[in-house]
């Protein structure tokens, strides 16, 4: 672990890591590659966008944002208000982490509300990042729940061993992406039709 750097974090083999050692190893990784998660200030949305479209992550990070004009984003906010308005938000708790709400059952359980599961993988990584972040802040949080109220569906999220290495790597990749002057090209995928950047990318 002595020669960790920006490029070789992917080469770590975590097959033999025990759960007990993962937290301390994560801290060691952050130290060795000199990540200060506070100075990086990467949000869950950036992680989610990065997982399904690097161009979207780039544009969003550069403050080129159209969410306020997107009916899909507005619908998501309405769903949040309709189904979960009594719950507590973590908005003011820790700025890069804008969790929809949390509950406490011996430990903190975080909740995210989504309109559609079309980009479910990106939602999963968003929640994994929140769990990982809070754990690194010393908060007893090991589980998140993603709610899809319109689909009457919810999924539970926990960190797997490889996440302790993959998530810091994603943060580094996002940091590298947003420092670059190269705007990733549009990718034609099915979710483009519902993306708030559709007109920016294709019209
Ligand atoms: S429209 Fe498609 S290519 Fe453009 S940002 Fe959205 S997902 Fe990415």
PDB file of C-alpha atoms and ligand atoms in Angstrom:
ATOM      1  CA  UNK A   1       0.000   0.000   0.000  1.00  0.00           C
ATOM      2  CA  UNK A   2       3.058   2.290   0.098  1.00  0.00           C
ATOM      3  CA  UNK A   3       3.068   3.425  -3.495  1.00  0.00           C
ATOM      4  CA  UNK A   4      -0.567   4.288  -4.080  1.00  0.00           C
ATOM      5  CA  UNK A   5      -1.059   7.133  -6.485  1.00  0.00           C
ATOM      6  CA  UNK A   6      -3.669   8.649  -8.721  1.00  0.00           C
ATOM      7  CA  UNK A   7      -3.312   5.950 -11.376  1.00  0.00           C
ATOM      8  CA  UNK A   8      -2.878   2.674  -9.573  1.00  0.00           C
ATOM      9  CA  UNK A   9      -5.813   2.611  -7.171  1.00  0.00           C
ATOM     10  CA  UNK A  10      -7.642   0.316  -9.590  1.00  0.00           C
ATOM     11  CA  UNK A  11      -4.883  -2.238  -9.259  1.00  0.00           C
ATOM     12  CA  UNK A  12      -5.570  -2.954  -5.613  1.00  0.00           C
ATOM     13  CA  UNK A  13      -6.832  -6.445  -4.943  1.00  0.00           C
ATOM     14  CA  UNK A  14      -9.425  -6.444  -2.174  1.00  0.00           C
ATOM     15  CA  UNK A  15     -10.436 -10.106  -2.342  1.00  0.00           C
ATOM     16  CA  UNK A  16      -8.914 -10.867   1.016  1.00  0.00           C
ATOM     17  CA  UNK A  17      -9.986  -7.751   2.856  1.00  0.00           C
ATOM     18  CA  UNK A  18     -12.161  -8.276   5.899  1.00  0.00           C
ATOM     19  CA  UNK A  19     -15.076  -5.976   6.633  1.00  0.00           C
ATOM     20  CA  UNK A  20     -13.384  -4.884   9.863  1.00  0.00           C
ATOM     21  CA  UNK A  21     -10.344  -3.643   8.034  1.00  0.00           C
ATOM     22  CA  UNK A  22     -12.136  -1.856   5.189  1.00  0.00           C
ATOM     23  CA  UNK A  23     -12.845   1.390   6.991  1.00  0.00           C
ATOM     24  CA  UNK A  24      -9.241   1.837   8.062  1.00  0.00           C
ATOM     25  CA  UNK A  25      -7.996   0.851   4.619  1.00  0.00           C
ATOM     26  CA  UNK A  26     -10.300   3.421   3.035  1.00  0.00           C
ATOM     27  CA  UNK A  27      -8.858   6.049   5.341  1.00  0.00           C
ATOM     28  CA  UNK A  28      -5.362   4.920   4.389  1.00  0.00           C
ATOM     29  CA  UNK A  29      -6.195   5.103   0.689  1.00  0.00           C
ATOM     30  CA  UNK A  30      -7.539   8.620   1.105  1.00  0.00           C
ATOM     31  CA  UNK A  31      -4.379   9.589   2.941  1.00  0.00           C
ATOM     32  CA  UNK A  32      -1.992   7.980   0.456  1.00  0.00           C
ATOM     33  CA  UNK A  33      -3.604   9.510  -2.610  1.00  0.00           C
ATOM     34  CA  UNK A  34      -4.026  12.767  -0.760  1.00  0.00           C
ATOM     35  CA  UNK A  35      -7.800  13.044  -1.166  1.00  0.00           C
ATOM     36  CA  UNK A  36      -9.461  15.509   1.093  1.00  0.00           C
ATOM     37  CA  UNK A  37     -13.142  14.652   0.626  1.00  0.00           C
ATOM     38  CA  UNK A  38     -14.111  18.067   1.956  1.00  0.00           C
ATOM     39  CA  UNK A  39     -11.982  19.939  -0.550  1.00  0.00           C
ATOM     40  CA  UNK A  40     -13.152  17.754  -3.434  1.00  0.00           C
ATOM     41  CA  UNK A  41     -16.727  18.728  -2.674  1.00  0.00           C
ATOM     42  CA  UNK A  42     -18.274  16.191  -5.022  1.00  0.00           C
ATOM     43  CA  UNK A  43     -22.025  15.784  -4.754  1.00  0.00           C
ATOM     44  CA  UNK A  44     -24.127  12.663  -5.062  1.00  0.00           C
ATOM     45  CA  UNK A  45     -25.647  13.986  -8.277  1.00  0.00           C
ATOM     46  CA  UNK A  46     -22.199  14.295  -9.827  1.00  0.00           C
ATOM     47  CA  UNK A  47     -21.520  10.664  -8.921  1.00  0.00           C
ATOM     48  CA  UNK A  48     -24.885   9.572 -10.341  1.00  0.00           C
ATOM     49  CA  UNK A  49     -24.403  11.526 -13.564  1.00  0.00           C
ATOM     50  CA  UNK A  50     -20.857  10.251 -13.961  1.00  0.00           C
ATOM     51  CA  UNK A  51     -22.129   6.688 -13.829  1.00  0.00           C
ATOM     52  CA  UNK A  52     -24.519   7.091 -16.722  1.00  0.00           C
ATOM     53  CA  UNK A  53     -23.009   9.871 -18.833  1.00  0.00           C
ATOM     54  CA  UNK A  54     -19.648  11.585 -18.366  1.00  0.00           C
ATOM     55  CA  UNK A  55     -20.823  14.488 -20.533  1.00  0.00           C
ATOM     56  CA  UNK A  56     -23.744  15.110 -18.201  1.00  0.00           C
ATOM     57  CA  UNK A  57     -21.422  14.984 -15.180  1.00  0.00           C
ATOM     58  CA  UNK A  58     -19.070  17.426 -16.897  1.00  0.00           C
ATOM     59  CA  UNK A  59     -21.771  19.925 -17.932  1.00  0.00           C
ATOM     60  CA  UNK A  60     -23.475  19.772 -14.541  1.00  0.00           C
ATOM     61  CA  UNK A  61     -20.155  20.294 -12.754  1.00  0.00           C
ATOM     62  CA  UNK A  62     -19.414  23.323 -14.951  1.00  0.00           C
ATOM     63  CA  UNK A  63     -22.727  24.841 -13.837  1.00  0.00           C
ATOM     64  CA  UNK A  64     -24.338  24.412 -17.231  1.00  0.00           C
ATOM     65  CA  UNK A  65     -27.644  23.276 -15.820  1.00  0.00           C
ATOM     66  CA  UNK A  66     -31.143  23.004 -17.214  1.00  0.00           C
ATOM     67  CA  UNK A  67     -32.804  21.164 -14.350  1.00  0.00           C
ATOM     68  CA  UNK A  68     -35.030  24.134 -13.558  1.00  0.00           C
ATOM     69  CA  UNK A  69     -36.547  23.873 -17.042  1.00  0.00           C
ATOM     70  CA  UNK A  70     -36.978  20.094 -17.005  1.00  0.00           C
ATOM     71  CA  UNK A  71     -40.442  18.705 -16.317  1.00  0.00           C
ATOM     72  CA  UNK A  72     -38.844  15.454 -15.106  1.00  0.00           C
ATOM     73  CA  UNK A  73     -36.847  17.184 -12.397  1.00  0.00           C
ATOM     74  CA  UNK A  74     -39.936  19.121 -11.315  1.00  0.00           C
ATOM     75  CA  UNK A  75     -41.933  15.892 -11.135  1.00  0.00           C
ATOM     76  CA  UNK A  76     -39.223  14.360  -8.955  1.00  0.00           C
ATOM     77  CA  UNK A  77     -39.454  17.269  -6.520  1.00  0.00           C
ATOM     78  CA  UNK A  78     -43.232  17.001  -6.411  1.00  0.00           C
ATOM     79  CA  UNK A  79     -43.014  13.285  -5.646  1.00  0.00           C
ATOM     80  CA  UNK A  80     -40.606  14.011  -2.836  1.00  0.00           C
ATOM     81  CA  UNK A  81     -43.010  16.558  -1.317  1.00  0.00           C
ATOM     82  CA  UNK A  82     -46.062  14.377  -1.789  1.00  0.00           C
ATOM     83  CA  UNK A  83     -44.772  11.141  -0.304  1.00  0.00           C
ATOM     84  CA  UNK A  84     -42.162  12.145   2.240  1.00  0.00           C
ATOM     85  CA  UNK A  85     -42.777  15.708   3.352  1.00  0.00           C
ATOM     86  CA  UNK A  86     -42.683  14.885   7.079  1.00  0.00           C
ATOM     87  CA  UNK A  87     -39.229  13.345   7.076  1.00  0.00           C
ATOM     88  CA  UNK A  88     -35.979  15.058   7.992  1.00  0.00           C
ATOM     89  CA  UNK A  89     -33.545  16.260   5.348  1.00  0.00           C
ATOM     90  CA  UNK A  90     -29.763  16.160   5.625  1.00  0.00           C
ATOM     91  CA  UNK A  91     -29.358  19.234   3.415  1.00  0.00           C
ATOM     92  CA  UNK A  92     -28.022  21.398   6.164  1.00  0.00           C
ATOM     93  CA  UNK A  93     -26.052  18.606   7.759  1.00  0.00           C
ATOM     94  CA  UNK A  94     -23.164  18.369   5.370  1.00  0.00           C
ATOM     95  CA  UNK A  95     -23.145  20.359   2.172  1.00  0.00           C
ATOM     96  CA  UNK A  96     -21.833  17.989  -0.532  1.00  0.00           C
ATOM     97  CA  UNK A  97     -24.267  15.399   0.737  1.00  0.00           C
ATOM     98  CA  UNK A  98     -27.851  16.363  -0.079  1.00  0.00           C
ATOM     99  CA  UNK A  99     -29.758  13.365   1.115  1.00  0.00           C
ATOM    100  CA  UNK A 100     -33.522  13.466   0.566  1.00  0.00           C
ATOM    101  CA  UNK A 101     -34.209  12.360   4.135  1.00  0.00           C
ATOM    102  CA  UNK A 102     -32.958  10.012   6.816  1.00  0.00           C
ATOM    103  CA  UNK A 103     -34.375   7.823   9.537  1.00  0.00           C
ATOM    104  CA  UNK A 104     -32.693   6.405  12.615  1.00  0.00           C
ATOM    105  CA  UNK A 105     -33.021   2.770  13.657  1.00  0.00           C
ATOM    106  CA  UNK A 106     -29.951   2.122  15.842  1.00  0.00           C
ATOM    107  CA  UNK A 107     -28.059   3.728  12.979  1.00  0.00           C
ATOM    108  CA  UNK A 108     -28.672   6.351  10.316  1.00  0.00           C
ATOM    109  CA  UNK A 109     -30.547   5.027   7.268  1.00  0.00           C
ATOM    110  CA  UNK A 110     -30.537   7.340   4.297  1.00  0.00           C
ATOM    111  CA  UNK A 111     -33.369   7.560   1.768  1.00  0.00           C
ATOM    112  CA  UNK A 112     -33.456   8.757  -1.810  1.00  0.00           C
ATOM    113  CA  UNK A 113     -36.632   9.275  -3.832  1.00  0.00           C
ATOM    114  CA  UNK A 114     -36.568   8.776  -7.561  1.00  0.00           C
ATOM    115  CA  UNK A 115     -39.176   9.153 -10.263  1.00  0.00           C
ATOM    116  CA  UNK A 116     -38.024   6.332 -12.522  1.00  0.00           C
ATOM    117  CA  UNK A 117     -35.658   3.370 -12.296  1.00  0.00           C
ATOM    118  CA  UNK A 118     -34.327   3.843 -15.825  1.00  0.00           C
ATOM    119  CA  UNK A 119     -30.942   4.875 -14.445  1.00  0.00           C
ATOM    120  CA  UNK A 120     -31.088   2.628 -11.411  1.00  0.00           C
ATOM    121  CA  UNK A 121     -27.382   1.854 -11.442  1.00  0.00           C
ATOM    122  CA  UNK A 122     -26.542   5.541 -11.138  1.00  0.00           C
ATOM    123  CA  UNK A 123     -29.012   5.879  -8.249  1.00  0.00           C
ATOM    124  CA  UNK A 124     -27.320   2.960  -6.509  1.00  0.00           C
ATOM    125  CA  UNK A 125     -23.910   4.609  -6.809  1.00  0.00           C
ATOM    126  CA  UNK A 126     -25.306   7.895  -5.568  1.00  0.00           C
ATOM    127  CA  UNK A 127     -26.575   6.198  -2.418  1.00  0.00           C
ATOM    128  CA  UNK A 128     -23.401   4.147  -2.016  1.00  0.00           C
ATOM    129  CA  UNK A 129     -21.427   7.379  -2.148  1.00  0.00           C
ATOM    130  CA  UNK A 130     -23.618   8.882   0.572  1.00  0.00           C
ATOM    131  CA  UNK A 131     -23.109   5.844   2.828  1.00  0.00           C
ATOM    132  CA  UNK A 132     -19.381   5.847   2.152  1.00  0.00           C
ATOM    133  CA  UNK A 133     -19.149   9.594   2.769  1.00  0.00           C
ATOM    134  CA  UNK A 134     -21.051   9.504   6.042  1.00  0.00           C
ATOM    135  CA  UNK A 135     -19.027   6.533   7.266  1.00  0.00           C
ATOM    136  CA  UNK A 136     -15.873   8.494   6.525  1.00  0.00           C
ATOM    137  CA  UNK A 137     -17.309  11.304   8.597  1.00  0.00           C
ATOM    138  CA  UNK A 138     -17.641   8.902  11.513  1.00  0.00           C
ATOM    139  CA  UNK A 139     -21.422   8.524  11.250  1.00  0.00           C
ATOM    140  CA  UNK A 140     -22.889   5.115  11.924  1.00  0.00           C
ATOM    141  CA  UNK A 141     -24.545   4.565   8.555  1.00  0.00           C
ATOM    142  CA  UNK A 142     -24.470   1.261   6.697  1.00  0.00           C
ATOM    143  CA  UNK A 143     -27.668   1.244   4.690  1.00  0.00           C
ATOM    144  CA  UNK A 144     -29.658   3.330   2.257  1.00  0.00           C
ATOM    145  CA  UNK A 145     -33.043   2.854   0.634  1.00  0.00           C
ATOM    146  CA  UNK A 146     -34.012   4.083  -2.828  1.00  0.00           C
ATOM    147  CA  UNK A 147     -37.742   4.725  -3.196  1.00  0.00           C
ATOM    148  CA  UNK A 148     -39.565   4.680  -6.516  1.00  0.00           C
ATOM    149  CA  UNK A 149     -43.057   5.684  -5.323  1.00  0.00           C
ATOM    150  CA  UNK A 150     -44.624   5.692  -8.771  1.00  0.00           C
ATOM    151  CA  UNK A 151     -43.411   2.117  -9.290  1.00  0.00           C
ATOM    152  CA  UNK A 152     -44.264   0.969  -5.742  1.00  0.00           C
ATOM    153  CA  UNK A 153     -40.678  -0.196  -5.567  1.00  0.00           C
ATOM    154  CA  UNK A 154     -37.807   0.265  -3.170  1.00  0.00           C
ATOM    155  CA  UNK A 155     -34.354  -1.220  -2.998  1.00  0.00           C
ATOM    156  CA  UNK A 156     -31.921  -1.486  -0.116  1.00  0.00           C
ATOM    157  CA  UNK A 157     -28.331  -0.488  -0.637  1.00  0.00           C
ATOM    158  CA  UNK A 158     -25.278  -1.476   1.378  1.00  0.00           C
ATOM    159  CA  UNK A 159     -21.594  -1.171   0.608  1.00  0.00           C
ATOM    160  CA  UNK A 160     -19.831  -4.197  -0.812  1.00  0.00           C
ATOM    161  CA  UNK A 161     -16.102  -4.766  -0.350  1.00  0.00           C
ATOM    162  CA  UNK A 162     -15.129  -3.470  -3.776  1.00  0.00           C
ATOM    163  CA  UNK A 163     -17.070  -0.224  -3.179  1.00  0.00           C
ATOM    164  CA  UNK A 164     -14.479   0.873  -0.632  1.00  0.00           C
ATOM    165  CA  UNK A 165     -12.009   1.056  -3.488  1.00  0.00           C
ATOM    166  CA  UNK A 166     -14.320   1.928  -6.366  1.00  0.00           C
ATOM    167  CA  UNK A 167     -15.943   4.969  -4.793  1.00  0.00           C
ATOM    168  CA  UNK A 168     -12.685   6.857  -4.089  1.00  0.00           C
ATOM    169  CA  UNK A 169     -11.656   5.961  -7.621  1.00  0.00           C
ATOM    170  CA  UNK A 170     -14.876   7.435  -9.023  1.00  0.00           C
ATOM    171  CA  UNK A 171     -14.258  10.630  -7.034  1.00  0.00           C
ATOM    172  CA  UNK A 172     -10.773  10.895  -8.494  1.00  0.00           C
ATOM    173  CA  UNK A 173     -12.089  10.325 -11.997  1.00  0.00           C
ATOM    174  CA  UNK A 174     -14.750  13.009 -11.539  1.00  0.00           C
ATOM    175  CA  UNK A 175     -12.121  15.407 -10.212  1.00  0.00           C
ATOM    176  CA  UNK A 176      -9.939  14.682 -13.239  1.00  0.00           C
ATOM    177  CA  UNK A 177     -12.912  15.088 -15.587  1.00  0.00           C
ATOM    178  CA  UNK A 178     -13.960  18.473 -14.288  1.00  0.00           C
ATOM    179  CA  UNK A 179     -10.388  19.798 -14.333  1.00  0.00           C
ATOM    180  CA  UNK A 180     -10.161  18.936 -18.009  1.00  0.00           C
ATOM    181  CA  UNK A 181     -11.056  21.297 -20.840  1.00  0.00           C
ATOM    182  CA  UNK A 182     -12.236  18.425 -23.013  1.00  0.00           C
ATOM    183  CA  UNK A 183     -16.010  18.224 -23.018  1.00  0.00           C
ATOM    184  CA  UNK A 184     -17.034  14.568 -23.428  1.00  0.00           C
ATOM    185  CA  UNK A 185     -19.020  14.004 -26.609  1.00  0.00           C
ATOM    186  CA  UNK A 186     -22.728  13.159 -26.493  1.00  0.00           C
ATOM    187  CA  UNK A 187     -23.507   9.498 -26.251  1.00  0.00           C
ATOM    188  CA  UNK A 188     -26.697   8.327 -27.900  1.00  0.00           C
ATOM    189  CA  UNK A 189     -28.441   6.234 -25.285  1.00  0.00           C
ATOM    190  CA  UNK A 190     -32.088   5.688 -24.481  1.00  0.00           C
ATOM    191  CA  UNK A 191     -32.108   7.990 -21.457  1.00  0.00           C
ATOM    192  CA  UNK A 192     -31.036  10.943 -23.638  1.00  0.00           C
ATOM    193  CA  UNK A 193     -34.703  11.498 -24.490  1.00  0.00           C
ATOM    194  CA  UNK A 194     -35.520  12.251 -20.856  1.00  0.00           C
ATOM    195  CA  UNK A 195     -32.297  14.082 -20.059  1.00  0.00           C
ATOM    196  CA  UNK A 196     -32.436  17.789 -19.187  1.00  0.00           C
ATOM    197  CA  UNK A 197     -29.431  18.296 -21.534  1.00  0.00           C
ATOM    198  CA  UNK A 198     -31.156  16.769 -24.565  1.00  0.00           C
ATOM    199  CA  UNK A 199     -31.597  20.047 -26.451  1.00  0.00           C
ATOM    200  CA  UNK A 200     -28.110  21.187 -25.501  1.00  0.00           C
ATOM    201  CA  UNK A 201     -26.632  17.961 -26.882  1.00  0.00           C
ATOM    202  CA  UNK A 202     -28.679  17.408 -30.011  1.00  0.00           C
ATOM    203  CA  UNK A 203     -30.502  20.523 -31.175  1.00  0.00           C
TER     204      UNK A 203
HETATM  205  S1  LIG B   1     -28.624  14.054 -23.600  1.00  0.00           S
HETATM  206 FE1  LIG B   1     -27.519  12.083 -23.553  1.00  0.00          FE
HETATM  207  S2  LIG B   1     -25.424  12.600 -24.154  1.00  0.00           S
HETATM  208 FE2  LIG B   1     -26.422  14.523 -23.563  1.00  0.00          FE
HETATM  209  S3  LIG B   1     -25.899  14.794 -21.417  1.00  0.00           S
HETATM  210 FE3  LIG B   1     -27.880  13.765 -21.477  1.00  0.00          FE
HETATM  211  S4  LIG B   1     -27.412  11.552 -21.346  1.00  0.00           S
HETATM  212 FE4  LIG B   1     -25.515  12.633 -21.906  1.00  0.00          FE
END
